[in-house]
mmCIF file of C-alpha atoms and ligand atoms in Angstrom:
data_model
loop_
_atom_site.group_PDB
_atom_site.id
_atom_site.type_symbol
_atom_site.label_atom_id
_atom_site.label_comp_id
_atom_site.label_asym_id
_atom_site.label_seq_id
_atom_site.Cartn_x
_atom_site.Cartn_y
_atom_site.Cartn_z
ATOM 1 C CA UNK A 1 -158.712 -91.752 -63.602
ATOM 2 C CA UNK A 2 -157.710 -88.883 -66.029
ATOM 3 C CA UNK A 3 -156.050 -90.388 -69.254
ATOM 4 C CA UNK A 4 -152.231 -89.944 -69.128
ATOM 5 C CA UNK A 5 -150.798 -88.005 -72.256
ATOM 6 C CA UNK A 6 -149.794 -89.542 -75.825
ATOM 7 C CA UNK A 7 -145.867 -89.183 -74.494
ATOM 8 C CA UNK A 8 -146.082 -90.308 -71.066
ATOM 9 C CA UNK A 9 -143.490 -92.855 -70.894
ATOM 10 C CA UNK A 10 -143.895 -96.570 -70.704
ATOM 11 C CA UNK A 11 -144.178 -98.152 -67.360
ATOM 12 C CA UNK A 12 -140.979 -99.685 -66.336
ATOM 13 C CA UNK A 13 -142.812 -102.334 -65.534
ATOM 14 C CA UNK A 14 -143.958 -103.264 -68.967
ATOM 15 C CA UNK A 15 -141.004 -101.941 -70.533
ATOM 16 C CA UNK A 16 -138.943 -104.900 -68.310
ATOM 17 C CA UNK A 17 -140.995 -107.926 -69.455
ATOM 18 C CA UNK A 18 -142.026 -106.411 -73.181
ATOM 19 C CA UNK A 19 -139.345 -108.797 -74.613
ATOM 20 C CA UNK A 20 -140.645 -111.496 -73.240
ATOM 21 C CA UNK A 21 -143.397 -111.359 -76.164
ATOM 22 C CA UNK A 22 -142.632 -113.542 -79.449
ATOM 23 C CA UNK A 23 -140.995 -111.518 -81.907
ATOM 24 C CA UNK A 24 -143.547 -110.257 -84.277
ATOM 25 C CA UNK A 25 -146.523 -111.228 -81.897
ATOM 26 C CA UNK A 26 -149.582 -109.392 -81.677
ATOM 27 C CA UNK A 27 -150.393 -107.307 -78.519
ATOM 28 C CA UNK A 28 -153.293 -105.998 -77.287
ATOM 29 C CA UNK A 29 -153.474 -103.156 -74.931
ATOM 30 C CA UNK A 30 -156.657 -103.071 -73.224
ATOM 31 C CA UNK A 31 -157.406 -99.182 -71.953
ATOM 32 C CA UNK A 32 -154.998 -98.325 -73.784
ATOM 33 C CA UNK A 33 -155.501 -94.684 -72.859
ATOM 34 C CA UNK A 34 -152.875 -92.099 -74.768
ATOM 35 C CA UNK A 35 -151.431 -95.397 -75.924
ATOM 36 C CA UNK A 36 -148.009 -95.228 -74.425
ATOM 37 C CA UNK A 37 -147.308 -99.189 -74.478
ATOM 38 C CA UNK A 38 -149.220 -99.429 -78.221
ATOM 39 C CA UNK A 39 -146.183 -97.434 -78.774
ATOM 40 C CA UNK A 40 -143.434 -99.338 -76.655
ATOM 41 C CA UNK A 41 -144.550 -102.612 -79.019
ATOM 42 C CA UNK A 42 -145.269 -100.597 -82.267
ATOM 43 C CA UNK A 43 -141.573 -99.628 -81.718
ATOM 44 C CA UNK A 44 -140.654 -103.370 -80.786
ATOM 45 C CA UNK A 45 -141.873 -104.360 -84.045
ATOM 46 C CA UNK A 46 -145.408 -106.279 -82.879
ATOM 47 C CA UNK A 47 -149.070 -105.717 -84.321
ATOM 48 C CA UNK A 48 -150.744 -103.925 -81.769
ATOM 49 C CA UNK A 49 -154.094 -103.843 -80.846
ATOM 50 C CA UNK A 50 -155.328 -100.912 -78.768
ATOM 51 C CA UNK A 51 -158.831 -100.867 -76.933
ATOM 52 C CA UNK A 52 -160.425 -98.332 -75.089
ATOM 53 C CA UNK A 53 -163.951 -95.943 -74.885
ATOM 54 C CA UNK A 54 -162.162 -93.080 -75.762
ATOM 55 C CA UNK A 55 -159.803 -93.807 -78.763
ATOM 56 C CA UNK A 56 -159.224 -89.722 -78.258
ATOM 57 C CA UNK A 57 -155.125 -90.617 -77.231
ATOM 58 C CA UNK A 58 -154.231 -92.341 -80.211
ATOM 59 C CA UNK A 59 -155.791 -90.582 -82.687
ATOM 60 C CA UNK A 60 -152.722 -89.995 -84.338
ATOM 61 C CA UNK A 61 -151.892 -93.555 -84.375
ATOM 62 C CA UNK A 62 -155.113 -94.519 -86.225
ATOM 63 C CA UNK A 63 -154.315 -95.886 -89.990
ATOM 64 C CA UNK A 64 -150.959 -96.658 -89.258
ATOM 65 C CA UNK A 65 -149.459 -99.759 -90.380
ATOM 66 C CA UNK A 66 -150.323 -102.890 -88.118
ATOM 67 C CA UNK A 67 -152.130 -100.849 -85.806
ATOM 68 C CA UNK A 68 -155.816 -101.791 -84.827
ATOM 69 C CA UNK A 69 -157.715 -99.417 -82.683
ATOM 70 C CA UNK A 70 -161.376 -100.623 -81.080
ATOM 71 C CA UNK A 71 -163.557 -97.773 -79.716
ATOM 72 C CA UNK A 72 -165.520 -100.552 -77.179
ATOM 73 C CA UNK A 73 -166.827 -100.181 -73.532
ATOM 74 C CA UNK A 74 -164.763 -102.763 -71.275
ATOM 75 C CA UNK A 75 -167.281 -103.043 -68.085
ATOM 76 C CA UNK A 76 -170.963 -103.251 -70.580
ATOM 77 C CA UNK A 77 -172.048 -106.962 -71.790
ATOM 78 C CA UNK A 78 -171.341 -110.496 -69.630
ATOM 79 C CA UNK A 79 -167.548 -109.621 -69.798
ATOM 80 C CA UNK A 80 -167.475 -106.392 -71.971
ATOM 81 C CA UNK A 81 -164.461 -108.056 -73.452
ATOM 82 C CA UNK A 82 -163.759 -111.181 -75.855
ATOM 83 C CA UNK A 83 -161.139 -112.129 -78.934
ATOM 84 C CA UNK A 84 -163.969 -112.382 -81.085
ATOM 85 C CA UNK A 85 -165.647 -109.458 -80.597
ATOM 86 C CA UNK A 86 -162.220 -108.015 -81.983
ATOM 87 C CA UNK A 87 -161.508 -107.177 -85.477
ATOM 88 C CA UNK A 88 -158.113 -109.145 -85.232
ATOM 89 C CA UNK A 89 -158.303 -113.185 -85.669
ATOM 90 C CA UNK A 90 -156.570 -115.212 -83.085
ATOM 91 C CA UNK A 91 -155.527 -114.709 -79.518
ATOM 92 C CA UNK A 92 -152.130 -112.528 -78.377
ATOM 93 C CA UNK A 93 -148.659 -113.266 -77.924
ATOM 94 C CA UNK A 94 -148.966 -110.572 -75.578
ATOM 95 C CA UNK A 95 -151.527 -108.342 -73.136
ATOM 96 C CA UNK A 96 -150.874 -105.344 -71.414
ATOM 97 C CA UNK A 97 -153.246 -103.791 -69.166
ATOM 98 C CA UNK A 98 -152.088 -100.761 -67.149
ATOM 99 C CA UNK A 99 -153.902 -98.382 -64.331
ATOM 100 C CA UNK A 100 -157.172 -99.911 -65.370
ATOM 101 C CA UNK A 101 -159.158 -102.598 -63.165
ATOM 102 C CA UNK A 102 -162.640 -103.960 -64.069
ATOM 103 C CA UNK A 103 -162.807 -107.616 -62.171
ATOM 104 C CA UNK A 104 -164.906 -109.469 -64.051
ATOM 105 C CA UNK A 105 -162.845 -109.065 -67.213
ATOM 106 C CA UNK A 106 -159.837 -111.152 -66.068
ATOM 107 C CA UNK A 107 -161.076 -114.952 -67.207
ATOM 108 C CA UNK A 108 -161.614 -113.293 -70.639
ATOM 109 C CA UNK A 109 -157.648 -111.757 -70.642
ATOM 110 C CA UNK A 110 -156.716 -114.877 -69.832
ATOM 111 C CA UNK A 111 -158.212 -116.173 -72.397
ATOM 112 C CA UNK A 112 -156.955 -114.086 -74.810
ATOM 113 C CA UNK A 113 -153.858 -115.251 -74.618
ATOM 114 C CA UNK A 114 -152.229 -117.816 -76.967
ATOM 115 C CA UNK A 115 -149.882 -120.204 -76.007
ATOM 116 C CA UNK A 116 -146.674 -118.894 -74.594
ATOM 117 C CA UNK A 117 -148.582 -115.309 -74.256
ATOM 118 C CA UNK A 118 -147.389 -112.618 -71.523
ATOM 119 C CA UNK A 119 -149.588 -110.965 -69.699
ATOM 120 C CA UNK A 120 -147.958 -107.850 -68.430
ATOM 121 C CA UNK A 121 -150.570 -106.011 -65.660
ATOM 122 C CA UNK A 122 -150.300 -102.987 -62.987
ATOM 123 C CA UNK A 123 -152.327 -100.597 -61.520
ATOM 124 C CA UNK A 124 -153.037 -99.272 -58.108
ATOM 125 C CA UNK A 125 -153.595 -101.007 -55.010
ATOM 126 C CA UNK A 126 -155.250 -101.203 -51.634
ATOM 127 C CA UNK A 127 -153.726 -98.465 -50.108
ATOM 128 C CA UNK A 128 -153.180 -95.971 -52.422
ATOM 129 C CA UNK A 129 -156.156 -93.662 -51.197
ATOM 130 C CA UNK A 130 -153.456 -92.255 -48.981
ATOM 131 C CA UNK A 131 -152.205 -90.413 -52.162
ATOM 132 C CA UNK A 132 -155.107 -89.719 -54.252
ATOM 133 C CA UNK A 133 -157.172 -91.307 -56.779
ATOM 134 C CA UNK A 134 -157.922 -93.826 -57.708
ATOM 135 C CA UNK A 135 -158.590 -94.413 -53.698
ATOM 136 C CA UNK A 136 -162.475 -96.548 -54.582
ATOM 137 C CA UNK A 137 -162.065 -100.333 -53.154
ATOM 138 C CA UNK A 138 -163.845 -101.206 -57.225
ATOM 139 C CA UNK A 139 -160.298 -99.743 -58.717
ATOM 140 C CA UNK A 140 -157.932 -101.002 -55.794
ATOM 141 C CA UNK A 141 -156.418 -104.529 -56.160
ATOM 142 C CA UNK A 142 -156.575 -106.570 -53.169
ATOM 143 C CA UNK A 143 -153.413 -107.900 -51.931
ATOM 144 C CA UNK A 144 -152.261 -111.091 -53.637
ATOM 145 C CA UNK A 145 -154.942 -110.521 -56.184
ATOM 146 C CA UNK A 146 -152.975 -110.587 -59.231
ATOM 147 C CA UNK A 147 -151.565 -113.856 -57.945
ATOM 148 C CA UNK A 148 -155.170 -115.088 -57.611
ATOM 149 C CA UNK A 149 -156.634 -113.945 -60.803
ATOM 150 C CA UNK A 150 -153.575 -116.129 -62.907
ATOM 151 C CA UNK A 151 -153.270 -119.146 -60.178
ATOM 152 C CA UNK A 152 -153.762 -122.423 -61.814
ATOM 153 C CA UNK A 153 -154.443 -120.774 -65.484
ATOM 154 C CA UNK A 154 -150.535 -118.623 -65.844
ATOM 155 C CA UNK A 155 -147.132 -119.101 -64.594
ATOM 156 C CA UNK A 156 -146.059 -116.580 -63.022
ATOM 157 C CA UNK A 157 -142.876 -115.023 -63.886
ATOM 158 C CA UNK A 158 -142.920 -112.155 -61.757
ATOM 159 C CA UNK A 159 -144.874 -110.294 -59.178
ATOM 160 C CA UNK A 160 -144.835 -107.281 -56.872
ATOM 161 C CA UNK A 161 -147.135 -105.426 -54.607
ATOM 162 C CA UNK A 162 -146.263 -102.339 -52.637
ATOM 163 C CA UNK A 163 -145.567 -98.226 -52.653
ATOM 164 C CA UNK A 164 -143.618 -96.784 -55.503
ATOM 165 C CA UNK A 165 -142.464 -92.797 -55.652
ATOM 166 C CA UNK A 166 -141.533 -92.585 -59.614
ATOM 167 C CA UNK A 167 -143.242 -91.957 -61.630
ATOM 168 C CA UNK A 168 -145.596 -90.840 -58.328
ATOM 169 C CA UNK A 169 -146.074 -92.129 -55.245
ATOM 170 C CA UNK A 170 -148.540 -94.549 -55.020
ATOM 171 C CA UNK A 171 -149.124 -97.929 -54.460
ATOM 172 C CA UNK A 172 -149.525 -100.619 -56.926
ATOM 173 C CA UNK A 173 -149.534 -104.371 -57.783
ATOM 174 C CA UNK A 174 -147.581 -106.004 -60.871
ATOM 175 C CA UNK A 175 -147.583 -108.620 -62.656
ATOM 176 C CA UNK A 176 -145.720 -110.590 -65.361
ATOM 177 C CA UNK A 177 -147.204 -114.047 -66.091
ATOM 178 C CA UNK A 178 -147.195 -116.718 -69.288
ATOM 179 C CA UNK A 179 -149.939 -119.050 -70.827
ATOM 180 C CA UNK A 180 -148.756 -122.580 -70.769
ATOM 181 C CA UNK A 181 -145.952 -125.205 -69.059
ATOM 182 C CA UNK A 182 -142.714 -124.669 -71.354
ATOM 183 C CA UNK A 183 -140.124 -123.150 -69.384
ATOM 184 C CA UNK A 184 -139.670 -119.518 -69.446
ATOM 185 C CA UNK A 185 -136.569 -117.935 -71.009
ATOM 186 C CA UNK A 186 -135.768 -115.835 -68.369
HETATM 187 C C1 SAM B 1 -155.765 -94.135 -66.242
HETATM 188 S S1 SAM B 1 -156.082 -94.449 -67.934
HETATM 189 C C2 SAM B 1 -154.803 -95.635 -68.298
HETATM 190 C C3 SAM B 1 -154.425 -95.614 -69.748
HETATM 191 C C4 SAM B 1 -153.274 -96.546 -70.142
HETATM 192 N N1 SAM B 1 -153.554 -97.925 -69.836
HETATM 193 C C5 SAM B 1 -151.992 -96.113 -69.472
HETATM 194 O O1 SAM B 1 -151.616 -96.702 -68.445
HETATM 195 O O2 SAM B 1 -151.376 -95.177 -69.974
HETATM 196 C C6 SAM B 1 -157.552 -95.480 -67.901
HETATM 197 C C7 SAM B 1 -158.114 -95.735 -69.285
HETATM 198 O O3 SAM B 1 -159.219 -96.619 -69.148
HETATM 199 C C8 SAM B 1 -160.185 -96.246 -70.102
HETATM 200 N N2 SAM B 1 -161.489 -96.756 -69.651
HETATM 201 C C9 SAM B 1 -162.136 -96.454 -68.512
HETATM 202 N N3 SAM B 1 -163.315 -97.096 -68.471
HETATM 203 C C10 SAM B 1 -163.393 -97.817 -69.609
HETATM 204 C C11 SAM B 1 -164.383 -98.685 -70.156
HETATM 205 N N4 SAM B 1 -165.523 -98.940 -69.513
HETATM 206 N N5 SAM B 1 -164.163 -99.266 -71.362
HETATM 207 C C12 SAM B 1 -162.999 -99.006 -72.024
HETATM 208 N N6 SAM B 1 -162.040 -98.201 -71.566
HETATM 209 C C13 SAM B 1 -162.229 -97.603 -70.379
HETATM 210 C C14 SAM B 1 -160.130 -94.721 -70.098
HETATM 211 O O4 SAM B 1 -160.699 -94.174 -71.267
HETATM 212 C C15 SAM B 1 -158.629 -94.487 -69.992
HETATM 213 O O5 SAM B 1 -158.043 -94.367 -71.260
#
């Protein structure tokens, strides 16, 4: 999947839920790619923590205040992924993970979250091979997977699964989901 440029805009998908994060929390964008929703929270006022194997996007990010970039490789280790292996202590008021799927990672993003953390998540779907790439079943969500991944762990606050024709067409799965019981300020 090529990596979308520095000032591609948010996903309105993110961009919807983004203030459901606490005020001040930190996020963590894993593949964070040009780093378009590092931005969106950067802006928001959160800590952001940006992950990916080719930090190449945000270059011009790097040094800035309350920004922490990790050059890592998501898909090599048990889980290629856990809070401790990440210069940042404690878990995140907020995750966003967008056009990016490696299964085995979601029990660790779950994880990752602290109490009251969102998890904000899309990417493509089964389905979307019709358009283009990605179109291999390894990068296609599964219908109802989202759902799956969070059942019994997240409360879901939203969810959605189908084509979309901005910014392309294409079809995709969302997801908008909080750690813990309280009620959700909706
Ligand atoms: C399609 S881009 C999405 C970028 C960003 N999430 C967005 O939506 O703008 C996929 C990103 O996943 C990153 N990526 C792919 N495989 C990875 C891996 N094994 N470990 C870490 N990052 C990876 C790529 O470098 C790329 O930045």
């Amino acid at each position: 999947m090529p990596t979308p440029h520095p000032l591609s805009p948010p996903s309105s998908w993110v961009e919807r839920f983004a203030p459901l994060v606490r005020a001040g929390g930190r996020v963590l964008d894993l593949a964070c790619g040009g780093g378009r929703h590092l931005r969106l929270f950067q802006r928001r006022g959160h800590p952001v923590v940006g992950l990916d194997c080719d930090l190449g996007g945000v270059a011009d990010l790097d040094g800035g205040a309350d920004i922490t970039l990790v050059q890592a490789d998501l898909e090599s280790g048990d889980s290629g992924f856990s809070p401790e292996s990440l210069p940042v202590d404690g878990r995140f008021a907020g995750i966003v993970v967008t056009n990016y799927l490696h299964r085995p990672l979601f029990p660790a993003i779950l994880a990752a979250l602290e109490p009251g953390g969102v998890l904000i998540y899309e990417t493509f779907a089964d389905g979307n091979a019709r358009f283009g790439r990605p179109s291999s079943p390894d990068f296609l969500l599964r219908r109802g997977e989202l759902l799956e991944a969070v059942r019994g762990t997240l409360q879901v606050v939203a969810f959605e699964q189908g084509e979309i024709s901005v910014p392309k067409p294409a079809v995709v799965q969302r997801i908008c989901a909080v750690a813990g019981d309280d009620p959700l300020p909706l």
